[in-house]
Coordinates of C-alpha atoms and ligand atoms in Angstrom, one line a residue:
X1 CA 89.7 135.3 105.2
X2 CA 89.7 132.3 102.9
X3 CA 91.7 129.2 103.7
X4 CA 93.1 125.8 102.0
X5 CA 92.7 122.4 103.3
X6 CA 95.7 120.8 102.9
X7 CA 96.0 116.8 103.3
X8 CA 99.4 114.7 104.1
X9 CA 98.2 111.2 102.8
X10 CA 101.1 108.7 104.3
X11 CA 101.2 105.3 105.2
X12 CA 100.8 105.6 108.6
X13 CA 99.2 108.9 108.7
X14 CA 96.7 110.7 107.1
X15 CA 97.1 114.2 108.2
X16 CA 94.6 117.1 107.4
X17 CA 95.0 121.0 108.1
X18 CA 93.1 124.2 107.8
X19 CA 95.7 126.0 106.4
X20 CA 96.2 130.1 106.2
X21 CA 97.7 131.7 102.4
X22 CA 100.7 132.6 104.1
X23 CA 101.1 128.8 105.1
X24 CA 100.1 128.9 108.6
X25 CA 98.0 125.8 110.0
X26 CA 95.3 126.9 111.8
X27 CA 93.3 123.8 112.4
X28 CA 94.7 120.1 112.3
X29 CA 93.6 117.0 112.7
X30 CA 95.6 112.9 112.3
X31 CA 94.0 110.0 111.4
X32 CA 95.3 106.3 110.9
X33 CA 95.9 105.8 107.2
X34 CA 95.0 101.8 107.6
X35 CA 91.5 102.7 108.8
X36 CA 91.2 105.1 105.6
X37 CA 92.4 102.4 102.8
X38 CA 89.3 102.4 101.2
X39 CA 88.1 104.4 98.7
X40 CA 85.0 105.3 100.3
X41 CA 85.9 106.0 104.3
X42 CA 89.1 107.9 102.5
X43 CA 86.5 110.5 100.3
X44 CA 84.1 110.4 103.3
X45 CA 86.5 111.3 105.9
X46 CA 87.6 114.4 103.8
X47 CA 84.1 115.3 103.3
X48 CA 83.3 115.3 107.0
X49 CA 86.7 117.7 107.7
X50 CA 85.3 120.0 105.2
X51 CA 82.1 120.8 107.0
X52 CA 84.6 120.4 110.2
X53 CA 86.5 123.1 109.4
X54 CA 83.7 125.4 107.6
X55 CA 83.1 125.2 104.0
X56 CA 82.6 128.7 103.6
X57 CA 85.9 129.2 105.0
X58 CA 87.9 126.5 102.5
X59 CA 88.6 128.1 98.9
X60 CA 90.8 125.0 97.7
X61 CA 91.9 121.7 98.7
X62 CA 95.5 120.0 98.4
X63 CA 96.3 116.7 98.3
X64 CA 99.7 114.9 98.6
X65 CA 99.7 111.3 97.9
X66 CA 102.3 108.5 98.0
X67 CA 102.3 107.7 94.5
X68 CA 102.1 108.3 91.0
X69 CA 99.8 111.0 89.9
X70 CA 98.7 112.6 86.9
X71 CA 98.6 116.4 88.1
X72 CA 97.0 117.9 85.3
X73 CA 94.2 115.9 85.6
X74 CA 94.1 114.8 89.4
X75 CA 94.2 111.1 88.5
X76 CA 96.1 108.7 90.8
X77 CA 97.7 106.2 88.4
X78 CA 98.8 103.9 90.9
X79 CA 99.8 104.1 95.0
X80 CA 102.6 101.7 95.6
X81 CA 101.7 100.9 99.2
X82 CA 98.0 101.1 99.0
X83 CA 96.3 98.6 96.6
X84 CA 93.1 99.6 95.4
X85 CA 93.1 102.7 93.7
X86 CA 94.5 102.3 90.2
X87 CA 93.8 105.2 87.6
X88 CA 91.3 106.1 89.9
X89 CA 89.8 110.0 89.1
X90 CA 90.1 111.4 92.9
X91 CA 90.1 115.1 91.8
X92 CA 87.1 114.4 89.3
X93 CA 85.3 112.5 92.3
X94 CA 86.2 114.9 95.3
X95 CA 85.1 118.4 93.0
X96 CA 81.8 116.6 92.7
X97 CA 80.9 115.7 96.1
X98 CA 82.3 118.9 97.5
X99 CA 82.1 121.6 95.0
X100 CA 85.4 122.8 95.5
X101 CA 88.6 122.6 94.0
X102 CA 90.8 119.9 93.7
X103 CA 94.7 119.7 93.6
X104 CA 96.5 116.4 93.8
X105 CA 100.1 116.0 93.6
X106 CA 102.8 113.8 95.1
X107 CA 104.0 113.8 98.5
X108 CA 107.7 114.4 97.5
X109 CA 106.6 117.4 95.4
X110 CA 104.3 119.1 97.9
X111 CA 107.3 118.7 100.0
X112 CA 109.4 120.6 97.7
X113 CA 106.9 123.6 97.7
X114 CA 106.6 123.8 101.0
X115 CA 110.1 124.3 101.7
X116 CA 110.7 126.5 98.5
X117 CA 107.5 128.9 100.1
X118 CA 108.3 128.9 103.8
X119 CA 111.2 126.8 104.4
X120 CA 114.9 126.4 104.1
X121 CA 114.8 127.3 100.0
X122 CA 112.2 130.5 100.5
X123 CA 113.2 133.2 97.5
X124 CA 115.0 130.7 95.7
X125 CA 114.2 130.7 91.9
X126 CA 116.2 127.1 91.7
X127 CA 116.3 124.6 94.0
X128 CA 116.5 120.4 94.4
X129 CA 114.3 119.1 97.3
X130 CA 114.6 115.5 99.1
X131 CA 113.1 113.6 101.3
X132 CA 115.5 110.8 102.5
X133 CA 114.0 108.2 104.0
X134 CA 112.6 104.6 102.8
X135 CA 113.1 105.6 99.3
X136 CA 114.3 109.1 98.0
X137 CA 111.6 111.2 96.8
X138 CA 112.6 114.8 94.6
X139 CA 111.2 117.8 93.8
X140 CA 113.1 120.3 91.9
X141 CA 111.9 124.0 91.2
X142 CA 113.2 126.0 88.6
X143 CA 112.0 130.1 87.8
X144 CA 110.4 129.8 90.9
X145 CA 108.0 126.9 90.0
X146 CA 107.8 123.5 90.8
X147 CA 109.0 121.3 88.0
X148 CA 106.1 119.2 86.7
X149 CA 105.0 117.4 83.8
X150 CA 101.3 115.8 82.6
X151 CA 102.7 113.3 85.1
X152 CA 104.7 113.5 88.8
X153 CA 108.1 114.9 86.9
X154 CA 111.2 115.3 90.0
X155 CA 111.4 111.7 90.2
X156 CA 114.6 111.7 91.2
X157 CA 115.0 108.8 93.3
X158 CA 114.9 106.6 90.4
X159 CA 117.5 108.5 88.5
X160 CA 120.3 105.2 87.0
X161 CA 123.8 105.6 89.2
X162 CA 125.0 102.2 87.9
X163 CA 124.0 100.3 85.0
X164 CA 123.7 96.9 86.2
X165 CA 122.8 97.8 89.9
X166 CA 120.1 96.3 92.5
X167 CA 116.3 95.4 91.1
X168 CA 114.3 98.9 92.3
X169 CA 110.4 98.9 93.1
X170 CA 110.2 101.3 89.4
X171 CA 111.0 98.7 87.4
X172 CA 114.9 100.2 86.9
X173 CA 117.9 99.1 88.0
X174 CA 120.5 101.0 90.4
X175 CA 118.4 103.7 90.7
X176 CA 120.1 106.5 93.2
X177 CA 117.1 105.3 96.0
X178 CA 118.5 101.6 95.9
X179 CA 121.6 103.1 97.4
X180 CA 120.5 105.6 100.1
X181 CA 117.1 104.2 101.1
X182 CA 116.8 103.3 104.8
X183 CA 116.5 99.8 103.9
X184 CA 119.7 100.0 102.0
X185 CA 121.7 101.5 104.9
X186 CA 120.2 99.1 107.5
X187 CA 121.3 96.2 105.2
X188 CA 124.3 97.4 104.7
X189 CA 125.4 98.3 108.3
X190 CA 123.9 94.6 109.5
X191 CA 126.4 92.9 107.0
X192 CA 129.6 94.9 107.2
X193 CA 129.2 95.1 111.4
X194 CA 128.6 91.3 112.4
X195 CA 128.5 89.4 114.6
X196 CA 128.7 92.9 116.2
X197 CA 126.0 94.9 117.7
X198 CA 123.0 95.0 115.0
X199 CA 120.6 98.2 114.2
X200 CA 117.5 98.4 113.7
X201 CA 116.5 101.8 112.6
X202 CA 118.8 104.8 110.3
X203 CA 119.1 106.8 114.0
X204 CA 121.1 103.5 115.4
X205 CA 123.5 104.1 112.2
X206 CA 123.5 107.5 113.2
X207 CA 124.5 107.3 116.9
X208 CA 126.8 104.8 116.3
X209 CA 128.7 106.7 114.0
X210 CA 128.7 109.4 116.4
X211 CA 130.2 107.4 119.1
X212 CA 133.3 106.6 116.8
X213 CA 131.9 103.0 115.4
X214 CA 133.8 102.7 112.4
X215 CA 131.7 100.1 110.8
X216 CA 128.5 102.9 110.9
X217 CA 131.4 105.8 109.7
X218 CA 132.0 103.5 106.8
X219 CA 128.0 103.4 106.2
X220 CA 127.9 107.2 105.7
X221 CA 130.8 107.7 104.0
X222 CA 129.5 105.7 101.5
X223 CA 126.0 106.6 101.7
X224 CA 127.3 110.7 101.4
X225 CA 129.6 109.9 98.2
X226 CA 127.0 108.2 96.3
X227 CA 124.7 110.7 97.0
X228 CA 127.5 113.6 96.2
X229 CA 128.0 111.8 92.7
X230 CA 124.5 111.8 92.6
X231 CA 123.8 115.5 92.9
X232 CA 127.0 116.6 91.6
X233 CA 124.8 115.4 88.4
X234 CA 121.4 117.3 89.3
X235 CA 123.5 119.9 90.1
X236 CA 125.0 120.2 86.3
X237 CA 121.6 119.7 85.1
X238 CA 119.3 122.2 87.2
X239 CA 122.2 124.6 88.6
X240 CA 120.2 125.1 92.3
X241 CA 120.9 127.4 94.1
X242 CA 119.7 125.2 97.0
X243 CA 119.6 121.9 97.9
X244 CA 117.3 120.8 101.0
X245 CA 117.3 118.0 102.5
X246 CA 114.4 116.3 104.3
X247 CA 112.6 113.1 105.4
X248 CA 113.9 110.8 108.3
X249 CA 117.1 110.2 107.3
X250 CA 118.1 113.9 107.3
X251 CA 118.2 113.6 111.1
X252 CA 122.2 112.8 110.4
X253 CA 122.6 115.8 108.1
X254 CA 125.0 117.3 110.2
X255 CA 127.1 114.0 110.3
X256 CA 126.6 113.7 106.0
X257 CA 126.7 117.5 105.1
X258 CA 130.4 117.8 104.8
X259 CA 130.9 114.6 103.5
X260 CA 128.4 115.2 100.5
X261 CA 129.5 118.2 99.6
X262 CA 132.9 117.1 99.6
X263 CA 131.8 114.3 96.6
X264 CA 130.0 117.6 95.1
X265 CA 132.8 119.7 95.2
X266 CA 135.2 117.2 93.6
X267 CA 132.7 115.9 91.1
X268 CA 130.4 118.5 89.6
X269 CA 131.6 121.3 87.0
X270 CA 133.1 123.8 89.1
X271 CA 131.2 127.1 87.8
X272 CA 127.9 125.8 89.0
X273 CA 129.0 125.5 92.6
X274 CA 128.7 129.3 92.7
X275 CA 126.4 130.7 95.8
X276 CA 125.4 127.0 96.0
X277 CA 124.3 126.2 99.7
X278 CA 123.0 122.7 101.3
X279 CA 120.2 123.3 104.2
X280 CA 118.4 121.1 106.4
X281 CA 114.8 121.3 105.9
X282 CA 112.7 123.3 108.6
X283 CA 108.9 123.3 107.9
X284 CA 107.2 121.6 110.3
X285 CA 104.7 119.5 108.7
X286 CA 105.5 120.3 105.2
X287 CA 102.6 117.8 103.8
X288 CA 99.8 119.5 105.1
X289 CA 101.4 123.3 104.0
X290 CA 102.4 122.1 101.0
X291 CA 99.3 120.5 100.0
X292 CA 97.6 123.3 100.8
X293 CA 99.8 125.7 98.8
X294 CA 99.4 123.1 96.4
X295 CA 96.1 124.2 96.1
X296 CA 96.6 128.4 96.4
X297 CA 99.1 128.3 93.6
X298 CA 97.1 126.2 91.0
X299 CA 94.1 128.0 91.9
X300 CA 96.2 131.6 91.0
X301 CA 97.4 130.3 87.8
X302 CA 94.2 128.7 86.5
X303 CA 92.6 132.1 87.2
Ligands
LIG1 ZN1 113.8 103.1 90.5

């Protein structure tokens, strides 16, 4: 059987499977993204796991990266959080050196396809994906296919919700991310709680709120209509039948769920609510499967 290498590049983890077509990791292995910020040790590393893992055994490779790609033609345009690899070719580079095919995308969309293939939306034809956590990353698939452009299309995250709202790292302003990003709850929490107890990470927010803190309540309630006006709006657009929810911060879906789809309810048009569901997402290291189905599905279309 042939398999698909698929890589999770974070920014604190690279991780790297040997991945089965029905998305099953076979083989995986972690390394320390810091130690792997140069171009070189990054494409020499990979080369290395290929022979690792058998390269008669690898038909494609995957890649999701923390940036902005061009997926057509595997070109990173720029990785917020990693300096150094502007418009660099990686596809063009890595096909080279290790005769195999190449398939780069963003993280938040190889996300998305991991949970639309073996996840929480499986045999959905529509659905929105996001990962919560320091910013809010999208993927939406539509007639069964992730939504993509020359360039990472899904960017949801940086989708207006005010006009004249906080500066966000896009260039925008009030983008939906500057108002449910981690940093944006924490900040929030630490000012509305003082001189009370502070927190230091989401899950604080999150157990507070639990015990009946009303300051951390107040966090999520705000947190979950925002985000319900927000997707009351993707949800006129795309009509899902799914929306997953992933990342860090989705560790308090049970304490946002109602609350969200409460703002959704009220505020998008009633008729596309029909067989709509919101799910927690379940894949267990969704970058590595969905890099490597990444990989699978391009190579089936490009047959
Ligand atoms: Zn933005």
């Amino acid at each position: 059987m042939k398999f698909f290498l698929g890589i999770d590049w974070g920014g604190t983890y690279i991780k790297a499977g040997l991945v089965s077509p029905t998305g099953k990791i076979i083989k995986k292995r972690v390394y320390t993204s810091k130690n792997l910020r140069q171009k070189n040790s990054f494409i020499r590393n990979i080369e290395l796991l290929v022979e690792e893992f058998g390269k008669d055994k690898i038909k494609g490779i995957g890649i999701g990266a923390p940036g902005i790609i061009n997926t057509k033609g595997g070109l990173i345009y720029y990785l917020p959080n990693i300096a150094g690899w502007k418009n660099y070719p990686l596809k063009r580079v890595l096909e080279k050196r290790l005769k195999k095919p190449v398939f780069i995308d963003n993280d938040a969309n190889v996300f998305g396809l991991a949970e639309s293939r073996v996840g929480s939306g499986k045999g959905k034809s529509r659905g929105i994906f996001l990962t919560l956590g320091t910013g809010l990353g999208g993927a939406v698939i539509v007639g069964g296919k992730l939504l993509e452009g020359a360039t990472s299309a899904g960017e949801l995250g940086h989708v207006p919700v005010s006009l004249k709202g906080k500066h966000c790292g896009c260039g925008s302003r009030g983008c939906i991310e500057t108002y449910v990003g981690n940093r944006y709850l924490l900040s929030r929490y630490n000012r509305i709680s003082k001189p009370n107890k502070s927190a230091k990470e989401v899950k604080d927010i999150f157990e507070m709120a639990k015990a009946g803190n009303k300051q951390a309540i107040a966090v999520w309630e705000d947190f979950s209509y925002v985000l319900g006006r927000f997707l009351a709006g993707m949800i006129n657009v795309f009509n899902p039948q799914v929306i997953v929810f992933g990342g860090g911060v989705s560790g308090a879906f049970s304490l946002f769920k109602p609350l969200v789809k409460k703002a959704i309810d009220k505020y998008a048009m009633w008729p596309q609510l029909k067989g709509l569901t919101l799910v927690k997402a379940k894949v267990s290291e969704p970058g590595i499967i969905g890099a490597a189905l990444l990989a699978k599905e391009s190579l089936l279309l490009h047959k």
